[in-house]
Structures are given as structure tokens and as C-alpha cells.
Short mmCIF file of C-alpha atoms in Angstrom, two decimals:
data_model
loop_
_atom_site.label_atom_id
_atom_site.label_comp_id
_atom_site.label_asym_id
_atom_site.label_seq_id
_atom_site.Cartn_x
_atom_site.Cartn_y
_atom_site.Cartn_z
CA MET A 1 16.69 2.67 -29.69
CA MET A 2 18.01 6.12 -30.46
CA TYR A 3 21.45 6.70 -31.93
CA ARG A 4 23.21 10.02 -31.62
CA TYR A 5 25.21 9.69 -34.81
CA GLN A 6 24.54 11.03 -38.26
CA GLU A 7 24.07 7.79 -40.23
CA TRP A 8 21.75 5.84 -37.95
CA MET A 9 18.64 6.52 -40.06
CA ASN A 10 20.33 4.70 -42.92
CA GLY A 11 21.12 1.68 -40.74
CA LEU A 12 24.83 2.47 -40.55
CA HIS A 13 27.25 3.43 -37.80
CA ASN A 14 30.23 5.50 -38.90
CA TYR A 15 33.24 4.94 -36.69
CA ASP A 16 36.03 6.93 -38.33
CA ASP A 17 34.94 7.42 -41.97
CA HIS A 18 36.89 4.26 -42.82
CA ILE A 19 35.15 1.66 -40.68
CA ILE A 20 31.37 1.76 -41.13
CA LEU A 21 29.27 -0.89 -39.40
CA SER A 22 25.70 -1.83 -40.16
CA LEU A 23 23.40 -1.59 -37.16
CA HIS A 24 22.47 -5.22 -37.68
CA PHE A 25 26.15 -6.16 -37.38
CA CYS A 26 26.44 -4.09 -34.19
CA MET A 27 23.49 -5.96 -32.73
CA TYR A 28 25.10 -9.24 -33.77
CA LEU A 29 28.29 -8.29 -31.94
CA ARG A 30 26.25 -7.40 -28.86
CA ALA A 31 24.58 -10.82 -28.95
CA SER A 32 27.99 -12.48 -29.38
CA LEU A 33 29.20 -10.87 -26.17
CA GLN A 34 26.08 -12.06 -24.34
CA THR A 35 27.01 -15.62 -25.38
CA HIS A 36 30.61 -15.20 -24.11
CA ASN A 37 32.31 -14.88 -27.49
CA ALA A 38 35.24 -12.50 -27.75
CA LEU A 39 34.77 -10.14 -30.68
CA ASN A 40 38.21 -11.07 -32.02
CA ARG A 41 36.95 -14.64 -32.42
CA VAL A 42 33.88 -13.37 -34.25
CA PHE A 43 36.06 -11.38 -36.63
CA GLU A 44 38.36 -14.36 -37.21
CA ALA A 45 35.39 -16.61 -37.99
CA MET A 46 34.08 -14.04 -40.47
CA GLU A 47 37.46 -13.86 -42.20
CA GLN A 48 37.68 -17.64 -42.50
CA SER A 49 34.14 -18.06 -43.80
CA SER A 50 34.20 -15.14 -46.24
CA GLU A 51 37.91 -15.30 -47.17
CA ILE A 52 37.97 -11.51 -46.88
CA LYS A 53 40.53 -9.71 -44.77
CA LEU A 54 38.85 -7.42 -42.24
CA PRO A 55 40.35 -4.21 -40.82
CA ASN A 56 42.45 -4.37 -37.69
CA HIS A 57 40.48 -6.33 -35.11
CA ASN A 58 41.30 -3.94 -32.31
CA ARG A 59 39.91 -1.06 -34.38
CA LEU A 60 36.75 -3.06 -34.99
CA LEU A 61 36.42 -3.65 -31.25
CA HIS A 62 36.76 0.07 -30.63
CA ALA A 63 34.15 0.67 -33.33
CA TYR A 64 31.69 -1.49 -31.40
CA LEU A 65 32.50 0.28 -28.12
CA HIS A 66 32.00 3.55 -30.01
CA PHE A 67 28.55 2.31 -31.08
CA GLU A 68 27.55 1.41 -27.52
CA ALA A 69 28.85 4.73 -26.18
CA LEU A 70 26.68 6.62 -28.68
CA THR A 71 23.61 4.48 -28.06
CA GLU A 72 21.12 5.91 -25.60
CA HIS A 73 21.02 3.42 -22.72
CA ASP A 74 19.31 4.13 -19.42
CA TYR A 75 21.45 1.71 -17.35
CA THR A 76 18.70 1.60 -14.73
CA PHE A 77 20.08 -1.61 -13.17
CA HIS A 78 16.82 -2.59 -11.51
CA CYS A 79 14.48 -5.58 -11.46
CA VAL A 80 10.84 -5.28 -12.57
CA THR A 81 9.87 -7.59 -9.71
CA CYS A 82 11.89 -6.08 -6.84
CA GLY A 83 11.74 -2.47 -8.00
CA HIS A 84 14.32 0.23 -7.41
CA HIS A 85 14.70 -0.60 -3.71
CA PRO A 86 14.86 -4.38 -3.20
CA PRO A 87 14.21 -5.51 0.39
CA VAL A 88 16.53 -8.53 0.02
CA VAL A 89 19.91 -8.51 -1.71
CA LEU A 90 22.87 -10.81 -2.27
CA MET A 91 26.50 -9.72 -2.57
CA ASP A 92 29.74 -11.22 -3.75
CA LEU A 93 33.06 -10.50 -5.47
CA HIS A 94 34.23 -11.69 -8.88
CA LYS A 95 37.86 -11.89 -7.84
CA LYS A 96 39.16 -13.20 -11.18
CA GLY A 97 37.82 -10.24 -13.12
CA VAL A 98 40.88 -7.97 -13.04
CA PHE A 99 42.90 -5.65 -15.22
CA ASN A 100 46.67 -5.74 -15.13
CA MET A 101 48.01 -2.54 -13.68
CA PRO A 102 50.75 -2.18 -11.06
CA VAL A 103 49.50 -0.73 -7.78
CA SER A 104 52.27 1.87 -7.93
CA ASP A 105 50.74 3.28 -11.13
CA ILE A 106 47.47 4.22 -9.42
CA GLN A 107 47.35 7.93 -8.72
CA GLU A 108 47.02 9.08 -5.13
CA PRO A 109 43.88 11.08 -4.26
CA SER A 110 44.11 14.84 -4.33
CA GLU A 111 44.52 16.66 -1.02
CA GLY A 112 41.22 17.11 0.76
CA TYR A 113 39.51 14.24 -1.06
CA THR A 114 36.65 12.93 1.09
CA GLY A 115 35.65 9.87 -0.92
CA ASP A 116 32.88 11.55 -2.91
CA VAL A 117 32.84 10.90 -6.67
CA ASN A 118 30.30 12.12 -9.20
CA ILE A 119 29.10 8.94 -10.83
CA GLU A 120 27.76 10.66 -13.96
CA ASP A 121 30.97 12.63 -14.51
CA PHE A 122 33.07 9.48 -14.26
CA TRP A 123 30.98 7.33 -16.58
CA ASN A 124 30.55 10.17 -19.07
CA ALA A 125 34.34 10.46 -19.11
CA VAL A 126 34.67 6.72 -19.77
CA SER A 127 32.12 6.94 -22.59
CA LEU A 128 33.98 9.94 -24.01
CA GLU A 129 37.16 7.87 -24.17
CA MET A 130 35.29 5.19 -26.13
CA ILE A 131 34.02 7.86 -28.55
CA THR A 132 37.34 9.65 -29.04
CA HIS A 133 39.19 6.46 -29.94
CA ALA A 134 37.98 7.23 -33.47
CA PHE A 135 39.91 10.50 -33.53
CA ALA A 136 43.09 9.55 -31.66
CA PRO A 137 46.01 7.97 -33.53
CA SER A 138 46.40 5.45 -30.70
CA ALA A 139 44.91 4.68 -27.31
CA LYS A 140 48.04 5.92 -25.53
CA ARG A 141 47.81 9.28 -27.29
CA ASN A 142 44.14 9.82 -26.52
CA GLN A 143 43.97 12.94 -24.35
CA PHE A 144 40.55 11.83 -23.05
CA SER A 145 41.91 8.55 -21.69
CA VAL A 146 40.67 7.66 -18.19
CA GLN A 147 43.28 6.09 -15.92
CA PRO A 148 42.46 4.45 -12.58
CA SER A 149 42.82 6.82 -9.65
CA PHE A 150 41.48 6.81 -6.13
CA ASP A 151 39.63 10.13 -6.48
CA PHE A 152 38.09 9.59 -9.92
CA TRP A 153 36.92 6.01 -10.10
CA ALA A 154 33.26 5.28 -9.49
CA PRO A 155 30.96 2.25 -9.25
CA TRP A 156 27.71 2.05 -11.16
CA ILE A 157 24.42 2.21 -9.25
CA GLY A 158 21.11 2.70 -11.02
CA PRO A 159 19.82 6.31 -11.06
CA PHE A 160 16.68 5.44 -9.08
CA THR A 161 18.51 3.26 -6.55
CA ARG A 162 21.33 5.60 -5.60
CA LYS A 163 20.95 8.46 -3.16
CA SER A 164 22.36 11.04 -5.59
CA ASP A 165 24.89 11.36 -8.39
CA VAL A 166 27.61 11.72 -5.74
CA VAL A 167 28.64 8.27 -4.52
CA LEU A 168 31.38 6.92 -2.28
CA ASN A 169 34.73 5.41 -3.18
CA THR A 170 37.04 5.32 -0.17
CA GLU A 171 39.48 2.68 -1.41
CA TRP A 172 42.47 4.88 -0.64
CA GLU A 173 41.69 4.40 3.05
CA LYS A 174 42.59 0.73 2.70
CA VAL A 175 46.17 2.00 2.56
CA HIS A 176 46.19 5.25 4.52
CA ARG A 177 43.94 4.39 7.41
CA SER A 178 44.74 2.26 10.45
CA ARG A 179 42.05 -0.17 11.52
CA GLU A 180 40.02 0.25 14.66
CA PRO A 181 40.77 -2.38 17.34
CA ALA A 182 37.23 -3.75 17.09
CA GLU A 183 37.69 -4.20 13.36
CA ILE A 184 41.05 -5.97 13.39
CA SER A 185 39.62 -9.29 14.53
CA GLU A 186 37.06 -9.20 11.73
CA VAL A 187 39.38 -8.77 8.76
CA SER A 188 41.45 -11.94 9.04
CA PHE A 189 39.00 -13.60 6.67
CA THR A 190 40.49 -11.75 3.70
CA GLU A 191 44.02 -12.84 4.59
CA ASP A 192 42.79 -16.39 5.13
CA ARG A 193 41.21 -16.42 1.68
CA LEU A 194 44.48 -15.28 0.14
CA LEU A 195 46.42 -17.95 2.03
CA ASN A 196 43.92 -20.57 0.87
CA GLU A 197 44.75 -19.62 -2.71
CA VAL A 198 48.46 -20.00 -1.91
CA MET A 199 47.77 -23.44 -0.41
CA LYS A 200 46.31 -24.55 -3.75
CA MET A 201 49.48 -23.62 -5.62
CA LYS A 202 52.25 -26.09 -6.40
CA VAL A 203 55.40 -25.87 -4.31
CA ASP A 204 57.46 -24.45 -7.20
CA LEU A 205 54.98 -21.62 -7.65
CA VAL A 206 54.92 -20.91 -3.91
CA ARG A 207 58.72 -20.80 -3.89
CA GLN A 208 58.68 -18.42 -6.85
CA LEU A 209 56.12 -16.26 -5.05
CA CYS A 210 58.41 -16.05 -2.01
CA LYS A 211 61.34 -15.01 -4.22
CA GLU A 212 59.32 -12.27 -5.93
CA THR A 213 58.05 -10.86 -2.64
CA GLY A 214 61.37 -10.97 -0.80
CA VAL A 215 60.50 -13.83 1.56
CA ASP A 216 62.97 -16.62 2.39
CA HIS A 217 62.27 -19.33 -0.21
CA THR A 218 64.07 -22.27 1.39
CA GLY A 219 62.37 -25.20 3.09
CA SER A 220 59.18 -27.18 2.54
CA LYS A 221 55.92 -25.85 1.13
CA MET A 222 54.47 -25.54 4.63
CA ASP A 223 57.54 -23.58 5.78
CA LEU A 224 57.05 -21.17 2.89
CA ILE A 225 53.34 -20.74 3.62
CA LEU A 226 53.99 -20.10 7.32
CA ARG A 227 56.48 -17.37 6.42
CA LEU A 228 54.01 -15.83 4.00
CA ARG A 229 51.33 -15.94 6.68
CA ASP A 230 53.53 -13.91 9.02
CA GLU A 231 54.37 -11.37 6.32
CA ILE A 232 50.86 -11.04 4.93
CA GLN A 233 49.66 -9.18 8.02
CA THR A 234 51.18 -5.96 6.66
CA ARG A 235 49.20 -4.17 3.96
CA ASN A 236 52.15 -3.73 1.60
CA MET A 237 53.00 -7.43 1.63
CA TYR A 238 49.32 -8.35 1.28
CA ASP A 239 49.08 -6.18 -1.83
CA LYS A 240 52.25 -7.70 -3.30
CA ILE A 241 51.01 -11.27 -2.85
CA PHE A 242 47.52 -10.36 -4.03
CA GLU A 243 48.95 -8.81 -7.18
CA LYS A 244 51.05 -11.89 -7.94
CA ILE A 245 48.06 -14.22 -7.59
CA TRP A 246 45.13 -12.24 -8.98
CA GLY A 247 46.58 -9.20 -10.71
CA ALA A 248 46.82 -5.60 -9.60
CA SER A 249 43.14 -4.75 -9.39
CA GLY A 250 40.84 -6.27 -6.78
CA GLY A 251 38.12 -7.77 -8.96
CA TRP A 252 34.63 -6.37 -9.10
CA ALA A 253 31.89 -6.55 -6.50
CA VAL A 254 28.16 -6.76 -7.19
CA ILE A 255 24.91 -6.36 -5.31
CA MET A 256 22.06 -8.39 -6.80
CA CYS A 257 18.44 -9.14 -6.06
CA PRO A 258 17.37 -12.79 -5.70
CA CYS A 259 15.91 -12.67 -9.22
CA GLY A 260 19.44 -12.42 -10.63
CA VAL A 261 19.36 -8.74 -11.64
CA VAL A 262 22.48 -6.71 -10.81
CA TYR A 263 21.81 -3.44 -8.96
CA SER A 264 25.35 -2.22 -8.30
CA VAL A 265 28.82 -3.03 -9.57
CA LYS A 266 32.09 -1.69 -8.16
CA PHE A 267 35.44 -2.20 -9.87
CA ASN A 268 38.04 -2.46 -7.11
CA LEU A 269 41.49 -1.00 -7.56
CA ARG A 270 42.90 -2.87 -4.57
CA ALA A 271 42.16 -6.11 -2.78
CA GLU A 272 38.57 -6.43 -1.58
CA SER A 273 37.40 -5.55 1.90
CA PRO A 274 34.08 -4.79 3.65
CA ARG A 275 34.77 -1.14 2.81
CA ASP A 276 33.93 -1.78 -0.85
CA TYR A 277 30.45 -3.04 -0.07
CA MET A 278 29.76 -0.36 2.50
CA ASP A 279 30.71 2.31 -0.04
CA LEU A 280 27.94 0.93 -2.24
CA LEU A 281 25.42 0.59 0.58
CA PHE A 282 26.04 4.10 1.91
CA SER A 283 25.41 5.36 -1.63
CA TRP A 284 21.98 3.68 -1.84
CA LYS A 285 18.87 5.75 -1.20
CA HIS A 286 17.31 3.22 1.18
CA TYR A 287 18.95 0.71 3.49
CA ILE A 288 18.11 -2.86 2.61
CA THR A 289 16.13 -4.94 5.09
CA LEU A 290 18.03 -8.18 4.55
CA HIS A 291 21.61 -8.55 3.36
CA TYR A 292 22.42 -12.05 2.22
CA ILE A 293 26.11 -12.78 1.86
CA TRP A 294 27.20 -15.35 -0.68
CA GLN A 295 30.98 -15.60 -0.48
CA THR A 296 32.54 -12.43 0.76
CA LEU A 297 30.42 -9.42 1.86
CA LEU A 298 26.94 -7.53 2.35
CA SER A 299 24.28 -4.86 1.09
CA LYS A 300 22.01 -1.78 1.89
CA ALA A 301 18.63 -3.46 1.64
CA THR A 302 16.60 -4.59 4.65
CA TYR A 303 18.21 -8.00 4.45
CA ASN A 304 21.77 -8.55 3.15
CA ILE A 305 23.44 -11.92 2.61
CA TYR A 306 27.22 -12.29 2.62
CA ASP A 307 29.60 -14.95 3.94
CA PHE A 308 31.72 -12.42 5.80
CA ALA A 309 28.66 -11.01 7.53
CA ARG A 310 30.27 -10.31 10.87
CA GLY A 311 33.14 -8.32 9.34
CA LEU A 312 30.76 -6.31 7.22
CA ALA A 313 28.47 -5.45 10.12
CA THR A 314 31.43 -4.45 12.30
CA HIS A 315 32.98 -2.26 9.62
CA GLY A 316 29.68 -0.61 8.72
CA ASN A 317 28.75 0.20 12.31
CA LEU A 318 32.22 1.60 13.02
CA ARG A 319 32.02 3.90 9.99
CA GLN A 320 28.65 5.33 11.00
CA PRO A 321 28.30 5.01 14.80
CA GLU A 322 25.81 7.89 15.05
CA ASP A 323 23.30 6.03 12.85
CA LEU A 324 24.18 2.33 12.95
CA PRO A 325 23.47 0.72 9.57
CA PHE A 326 23.07 -2.79 11.03
CA THR A 327 20.63 -3.07 13.88
CA PRO A 328 19.40 -4.73 15.99
CA HIS A 329 22.04 -7.06 17.46
CA GLU A 330 24.72 -5.92 14.95
CA GLY A 331 22.66 -7.41 12.13
CA ARG A 332 22.07 -10.75 13.86
CA LEU A 333 18.58 -12.18 13.98
CA LEU A 334 18.60 -12.51 17.78
CA GLN A 335 20.40 -11.17 20.82
CA PRO A 336 23.65 -13.22 21.08
CA THR A 337 22.89 -14.81 24.45
CA GLU A 338 24.06 -18.32 25.34
CA GLU A 339 20.45 -19.50 25.40
CA ASN A 340 19.66 -18.14 21.93
CA ILE A 341 22.86 -19.61 20.49
CA ARG A 342 22.05 -23.02 21.97
CA LEU A 343 18.50 -22.95 20.60
CA ALA A 344 19.76 -21.87 17.19
CA LYS A 345 22.27 -24.73 17.16
CA ASP A 346 19.52 -27.20 18.01
CA LYS A 347 17.19 -25.62 15.43
CA LYS A 348 14.58 -25.02 18.11
CA ILE A 349 14.07 -21.32 17.51
CA SER A 350 12.94 -19.19 14.60
CA VAL A 351 12.66 -15.48 13.84
CA SER A 352 9.66 -14.44 11.81
CA LEU A 353 10.08 -11.39 9.58
CA PRO A 354 6.49 -10.91 8.40
CA TRP A 355 7.25 -7.62 6.62
CA LEU A 356 9.12 -9.63 3.99
CA VAL A 357 5.68 -10.89 2.96
CA GLU A 358 3.44 -7.95 3.78
CA LYS A 359 4.49 -4.35 4.45
CA LYS A 360 4.61 -3.36 8.09
CA MET A 361 1.79 -0.98 8.98
CA PRO A 362 2.36 1.56 10.28
CA SER A 363 5.90 1.73 8.95
CA ASP A 364 8.84 2.38 11.26
CA VAL A 365 10.53 5.76 11.24
CA ASN A 366 13.04 5.65 8.34
CA GLY A 367 11.60 2.27 7.39
CA HIS A 368 12.30 0.63 4.05
CA PRO A 369 9.70 1.76 1.46
CA VAL A 370 8.76 -1.82 0.56
CA THR A 371 8.91 -3.60 3.94
CA GLY A 372 8.22 -0.67 6.25
CA SER A 373 10.87 -2.01 8.64
CA SER A 374 13.84 -0.03 9.92
CA LYS A 375 15.71 -3.20 10.94
CA HIS A 376 18.69 -4.30 8.86
CA TYR A 377 20.08 -7.83 9.07
CA VAL A 378 23.14 -9.53 7.64
CA ILE A 379 22.98 -13.30 7.23
CA TYR A 380 25.07 -16.06 5.73
CA ASP A 381 24.54 -18.10 2.62
CA THR A 382 23.54 -21.68 3.42
CA LEU A 383 26.55 -23.23 1.69
CA HIS A 384 29.03 -21.02 3.55
CA GLU A 385 27.45 -20.67 6.96
CA SER A 386 29.73 -23.38 8.38
CA ASN A 387 32.87 -21.40 7.44
CA THR A 388 32.64 -19.15 10.49
CA LYS A 389 34.12 -20.20 13.83
CA ASP A 390 32.21 -17.69 15.97
CA GLU A 391 29.24 -19.34 17.69
CA LYS A 392 27.35 -16.05 17.58
CA ASP A 393 27.10 -16.50 13.82
CA PHE A 394 24.58 -19.28 14.35
CA LEU A 395 22.23 -16.32 14.76
CA ARG A 396 22.95 -15.23 11.17
CA ARG A 397 21.70 -18.41 9.53
CA ILE A 398 18.96 -18.29 6.95
CA ASN A 399 17.13 -21.33 8.35
CA LEU A 400 16.04 -19.20 11.32
CA VAL A 401 13.72 -17.17 9.07
CA PRO A 402 10.60 -19.17 8.09
CA GLU A 403 9.69 -16.61 5.39
CA LEU A 404 12.91 -17.47 3.55
CA VAL A 405 13.52 -21.16 4.17
CA GLY A 406 13.22 -23.04 0.88
CA ARG A 407 12.16 -19.93 -1.00
CA LEU A 408 15.31 -17.89 -1.51
CA ASN A 409 17.52 -18.87 -4.41
CA SER A 410 20.93 -17.84 -3.12
CA GLN A 411 22.70 -19.53 -6.02
CA VAL A 412 21.89 -16.74 -8.47
CA VAL A 413 25.15 -14.97 -7.56
CA GLU A 414 27.24 -18.06 -8.20
CA GLN A 415 25.39 -18.68 -11.47
CA PHE A 416 25.95 -15.10 -12.55
CA PHE A 417 29.69 -15.22 -11.84
CA SER A 418 29.92 -18.61 -13.53
CA ARG A 419 28.58 -16.99 -16.69
CA MET A 420 30.74 -13.89 -16.41
CA GLU A 421 33.87 -15.94 -15.75
CA ARG A 422 33.55 -17.23 -19.30
CA ASN A 423 34.33 -13.68 -20.45
CA ASN A 424 37.53 -13.30 -18.44
CA TYR A 425 39.76 -14.58 -21.23
CA TYR A 426 39.21 -11.41 -23.22
CA LEU A 427 38.00 -8.88 -20.63
CA ASN A 428 41.14 -9.24 -18.51
CA MET A 429 43.27 -8.32 -21.52
CA MET A 430 41.56 -4.95 -22.03
CA SER A 431 42.57 -1.54 -20.73
CA PRO A 432 40.90 -0.52 -17.45
CA ALA A 433 38.47 1.99 -18.99
CA SER A 434 37.48 -0.29 -21.87
CA GLN A 435 37.00 -3.20 -19.49
CA VAL A 436 34.72 -1.41 -17.04
CA PHE A 437 32.72 0.13 -19.90
CA LEU A 438 32.17 -3.24 -21.57
CA ILE A 439 31.37 -5.08 -18.31
CA ARG A 440 28.73 -2.50 -17.44
CA SER A 441 27.30 -2.88 -20.95
CA ILE A 442 27.21 -6.68 -20.76
CA ILE A 443 25.54 -6.60 -17.34
CA HIS A 444 23.01 -4.00 -18.52
CA HIS A 445 21.94 -6.06 -21.53
CA GLY A 446 21.75 -9.15 -19.33
CA ASN A 447 19.48 -7.29 -16.89
CA VAL A 448 17.27 -6.12 -19.75
CA LYS A 449 16.98 -9.66 -21.07
CA LEU A 450 15.93 -11.03 -17.66
CA ASN A 451 13.33 -8.31 -17.17
CA GLU A 452 11.88 -8.69 -20.66
CA ALA A 453 11.56 -12.46 -20.24
CA ARG A 454 9.79 -12.01 -16.90
CA LEU A 455 7.33 -9.46 -18.28
CA GLU A 456 6.65 -11.51 -21.39
CA LYS A 457 5.83 -14.55 -19.28
CA VAL A 458 3.27 -12.59 -17.28
CA LYS A 459 1.75 -10.94 -20.37
CA LYS A 460 1.36 -14.28 -22.07
CA GLY A 461 -0.07 -15.95 -18.97
CA LEU A 462 -2.71 -13.29 -18.37
CA GLY A 463 -3.32 -12.26 -21.95
CA LEU A 464 -2.24 -8.67 -21.25
CA GLU A 465 -0.80 -6.18 -23.68
CA ASN A 466 0.64 -3.65 -21.27
CA ILE A 467 2.13 -3.70 -17.80
CA SER A 468 2.68 -0.50 -15.85
CA PHE A 469 5.07 0.27 -13.00
CA ASP A 470 4.45 1.67 -9.54
CA ARG A 471 6.45 4.49 -7.96
CA TYR A 472 9.06 2.02 -6.70
CA GLY A 473 9.72 0.60 -10.17
CA ARG A 474 7.84 -2.67 -9.60
CA ALA A 475 5.75 -4.05 -12.44
CA THR A 476 2.01 -3.88 -11.84
CA ILE A 477 -1.03 -5.18 -13.67
CA GLY A 478 -3.75 -2.72 -14.57
CA ILE A 479 -7.03 -4.59 -14.98
CA LEU A 480 -9.68 -3.07 -17.24
CA PHE A 481 -12.83 -1.45 -15.93
CA PHE A 482 -10.94 0.48 -13.24
CA PHE A 483 -10.06 -2.57 -11.21
CA PRO A 484 -7.14 -2.04 -8.85
CA VAL A 485 -3.49 -2.25 -9.77
CA PHE A 486 -1.54 -5.10 -8.20
CA VAL A 487 2.16 -5.54 -7.56
CA LEU A 488 3.69 -8.16 -9.84
CA PHE A 489 5.11 -10.73 -7.42
CA LEU A 490 7.40 -11.11 -4.47
CA PRO A 491 11.09 -10.84 -5.30
CA TYR A 492 12.83 -13.52 -3.32
CA LEU A 493 11.02 -16.78 -4.11
CA LYS A 494 12.62 -19.53 -6.14
CA THR A 495 10.24 -22.48 -6.36
CA SER A 496 7.87 -22.60 -9.30
CA ALA A 497 4.90 -22.92 -6.97
CA PHE A 498 5.58 -19.45 -5.66
CA ASN A 499 6.08 -17.90 -9.09
CA LEU A 500 2.62 -18.78 -10.37
CA VAL A 501 0.02 -16.14 -11.04
CA TYR A 502 -3.34 -16.56 -9.32
CA TYR A 503 -6.20 -14.80 -11.04
CA CYS A 504 -9.95 -14.55 -10.41
CA ARG A 505 -11.61 -14.04 -13.76
CA ARG A 506 -14.90 -12.97 -12.26
CA CYS A 507 -13.80 -9.99 -10.19
CA ALA A 508 -10.46 -9.39 -11.91
CA ARG A 509 -8.26 -9.97 -8.88
CA ALA A 510 -4.75 -10.96 -9.82
CA PHE A 511 -1.79 -11.53 -7.55
CA PHE A 512 1.32 -13.62 -7.20
CA GLY A 513 3.56 -15.67 -4.98
CA ILE A 514 3.25 -16.48 -1.31
CA LEU A 515 -0.04 -14.60 -0.84
CA HIS A 516 -1.69 -16.86 -3.40
CA TRP A 517 -4.81 -17.58 -1.38
CA TYR A 518 -5.23 -13.98 -0.29
CA ASN A 519 -6.55 -14.80 3.17
CA SER A 520 -8.70 -17.59 1.78
CA SER A 521 -7.90 -21.07 3.05
CA ASP A 522 -10.08 -22.87 0.51
CA GLY A 523 -8.61 -21.28 -2.60
CA ARG A 524 -11.63 -19.10 -3.34
CA CYS A 525 -11.63 -15.39 -4.00
CA SER A 526 -12.32 -13.38 -0.86
CA ASP A 527 -12.57 -9.93 -2.40
CA SER A 528 -14.11 -7.73 0.27
CA THR A 529 -16.27 -5.86 -2.26
CA HIS A 530 -17.46 -8.55 -4.66
CA LYS A 531 -17.25 -11.66 -2.45
CA CYS A 532 -17.75 -13.69 -5.58
CA GLY A 533 -16.38 -16.92 -4.11
CA SER A 534 -14.95 -18.02 -7.45
CA ARG A 535 -11.99 -20.36 -7.37
CA PHE A 536 -8.69 -18.95 -8.45
CA VAL A 537 -7.31 -19.87 -11.83
CA THR A 538 -3.57 -20.60 -11.89
CA VAL A 539 -1.86 -19.05 -14.90
#
């Protein structure tokens, strides 16, 4: 790693000429965060074990953030298996990851703001705040402090995945824009989720919530909930109740590949909606083939998975009617006819998407670079597909796609949030800028760890020293003696049988995953040039 600070060659990091950290200690703090330990707890443990009083713990935390801000990270946010443009993605919201800030404190966008934000300018400003903590007498008096605002608040999308440095953040339209009639019927899901959280609360807490939001607080728990349901239809009341339950900010949304690598993260200022995910997708360079929705929303790959698939498809198509992002059939797998719905219910129909296995040739116009397909679907996660009441959503079920049944690990999103939730106890206490900076850092180092483990496994299995990457950022294997370069393995498979490497030692063919017999039914190499007939060796 390279450090842009004067003492790094001596193994030291100078924070403010008073607090000087060893680089080894900085790396230890980084590892502590990866194992869900708040740095304050690390400092307390050090004090107890050494019986030495450390400097102010908050200053030490800022010293670590200062170190990370001055460390040269690429923040590529991409998977070595799926590359920069994954064909299949999963999306969800970490609703409990919030920072406490009243909605009224969020600055309104400047006049003429169109939703475009320069992602590099924003994150450089956040990094600059982390650096200048060393020179400011206090965080409140830091003139480089970054406060949440609608016109200068950006997500993070990897540099090779995003369309350009200018990305979308149209959260202010959640407040200042009326919904289209076609969209109104699709957004009740968000209100229902909020009411479900109220249902879980004890009656005393519900009564207190009614008092704080100006709703009549007399009667039974069900009476209170019914009144809240009537009031929650207005945006102002929705925001009030949301803030009381989850905090002022709206959590943070992610788009991931099925390998568990995060590609995009968006820190919401207000309660979530399909708009948040579409802002991310419209900022991607290539539309995703398959969007797989886990609990709340969708993505810009060929295939996106999200449990509010219908609302996402409706919102996306309304925002860009001249070039519909979700086609055909509004992102459904089949035309929503009564016959197709009946067959889908009875599990007597399937929809093959062969380009998920092998690129479509010739590719469609504006096709995805990996799949070659210009079709974009939105489907439901298996565990949440029964939540919808619309029969047309039977045509969004994953079991209709034979290329995905039993092979897609949709639980990676839940597992990721389960890990990140263990950090909420300290992240939610941080200032907005410090929180988003540290979350991006934690996710980045987690991505790096996953990629390194995957590459090391392949190197060890094949006895290779180096692995190169193709133009789409996918790991490839260069075999000696000018043998061809092969893509590492397919991105969306979960069973160990499909993650094995198949390798012909005689003609140096190596490949992975579902194409393991390479057009050979008997498990022998069918290389068109060598035709050696050797059996494959599983590594």
C-alpha cells in the first residue's frame, strides 16, 4: 500500500503531531472493525491490559479515519468472478443502519438541481473532512465538514461499473414530486412495512408514538394502528413515524452480486423507495440482465432480484418511458396472460435464459456485455415470493428459470446484513460523514478479502502463480505455451459441485462451473484442436 503522509517509510502515521500511530496498529484497528469490534472497545481493552491511559478515544478514532483517508484505496467494488458488469444482482436495504439527524435539518437542493452529483467530488470532500479533523479544534468547527443535503450527497459505485463520475441522487423528489397514478398502487408496500413494524411494538410504545405524531392516542392498540394507517398515507406523517421508529435517515441500500461482493451502496436521507435503487441502476454503465430482489427492491444488471419487484419495475419504466429499463413484460418472465399464470402456479412452465450460461451470439443491440441479451428481468427472492398478492407476480418467481434453480445463493444479502448489523451499535452513533466514510471502508476491505480468498483458492488448486483479468474485470487463467485464456467461473452458482475447477492436463484446457463437461457427455476433453480425449481432472 502507498501512504501519502510524511512518516510512512518509518512505519508511523502522524495524526496531529501528538497522536502518532504505528502502521501495524492501524492495520490491527482495521482488522478489529472487520470483526465487528468498536474501536472504543479496543482502546478500553488496551488500557485495562497495559494499565496505561490512552489519549481521548474519539481523537484516536479520528486518527484511524485520518489514516484510511490518506491511504491509497481503489474502491473498485467489483467481484473477480462477475467482473465490472455482473449479469445477475441482488438488492436490499439495511434499514437499521441510520444516523440521527432531524429531517428538517437536511438542506433543500439548490434551484435548478437536476439530481446529478459528482461522485468523486462528494467522496473527496468526505475524505477531506476526515483529514482536516487533525487541524480543527472540534468537529463542529471544522470548515470542511460535510453535512447531508439533497444536492451534495452521493452513493458509491465502482469506477468501472458506473457510467461516469456524475451519478443520480433524486431523493428530494420523494417530497416534492407527486406520484403518477400508475405508481400509486405499487408503493403501498413501503407503508405496509412501516405498519408491520408498528404492529410489533408494545401498546405503550404505540400510544407514545401517536402522542408524538399528533394522532389521537385513546383506545386499544388496534384503534391506534388503524388511525396511524389512515395518517401514514401523507408523506409528512410517513416521515414522522419513520423517524420515530428507525431514525431520521433511511438506512443504506446495496446492490450485490451472488458471490457476496457489494457493487453499489447508497446512504438514504429519507425513507426508502424504488427511486433509490433506480438512481443506482440509471448510474450503471450497463443494464443488468437479471435483478433479484431480496427484501425490498431491484438492480441494473440483466437479472435483478428484489421482493418489491413490481413496484421497482413500474417506477423505473415510468421514469424512462422512451427507453424502458425493464422489458419484456415489465420485467416478468412471461406475458401475464391467464394461461401463463395458471401454468406458473401449477409449476408446469419454465423460461430458459441460456445466455446466463453462454453469451448470446450475435448479441442484441445494446445487449449486456457478458450475456449479450438486451432483456432485463426483475424477480422475487424465494423466501419472499409469497408476500405479493398480485397473481401476475407468479411470473416473477425464480423457479421458472432452470438455469437458476438450485444454483443461485440468494441468502448472501441476508448474510451480509447480518454481519453488518453487528456494527450498528457504534456506527449509528457517528456523525453522518464519518459513518458513510467508515461503512464504505469496511465494505471495501470485506470485498477485497472475498476476492483474495477466491483467487487464492484457484491458484492453489491449479498450482498457478498469477491470474490475469479480462477487459470486463473477470479473473482469467493464462496457461503457459500460449494456450488460451479462460474466464474464471460463472458468478451465480452456489453448490460446491458448480464451483469446482475442471482441468485437462494434457492440452491445458481449464474451465469452471456449469460448463464442466464442455460439450462432452462422457467427461473427456473435446478440444477441437487437440482432441486428446483425456479425462478431466477435478481440482
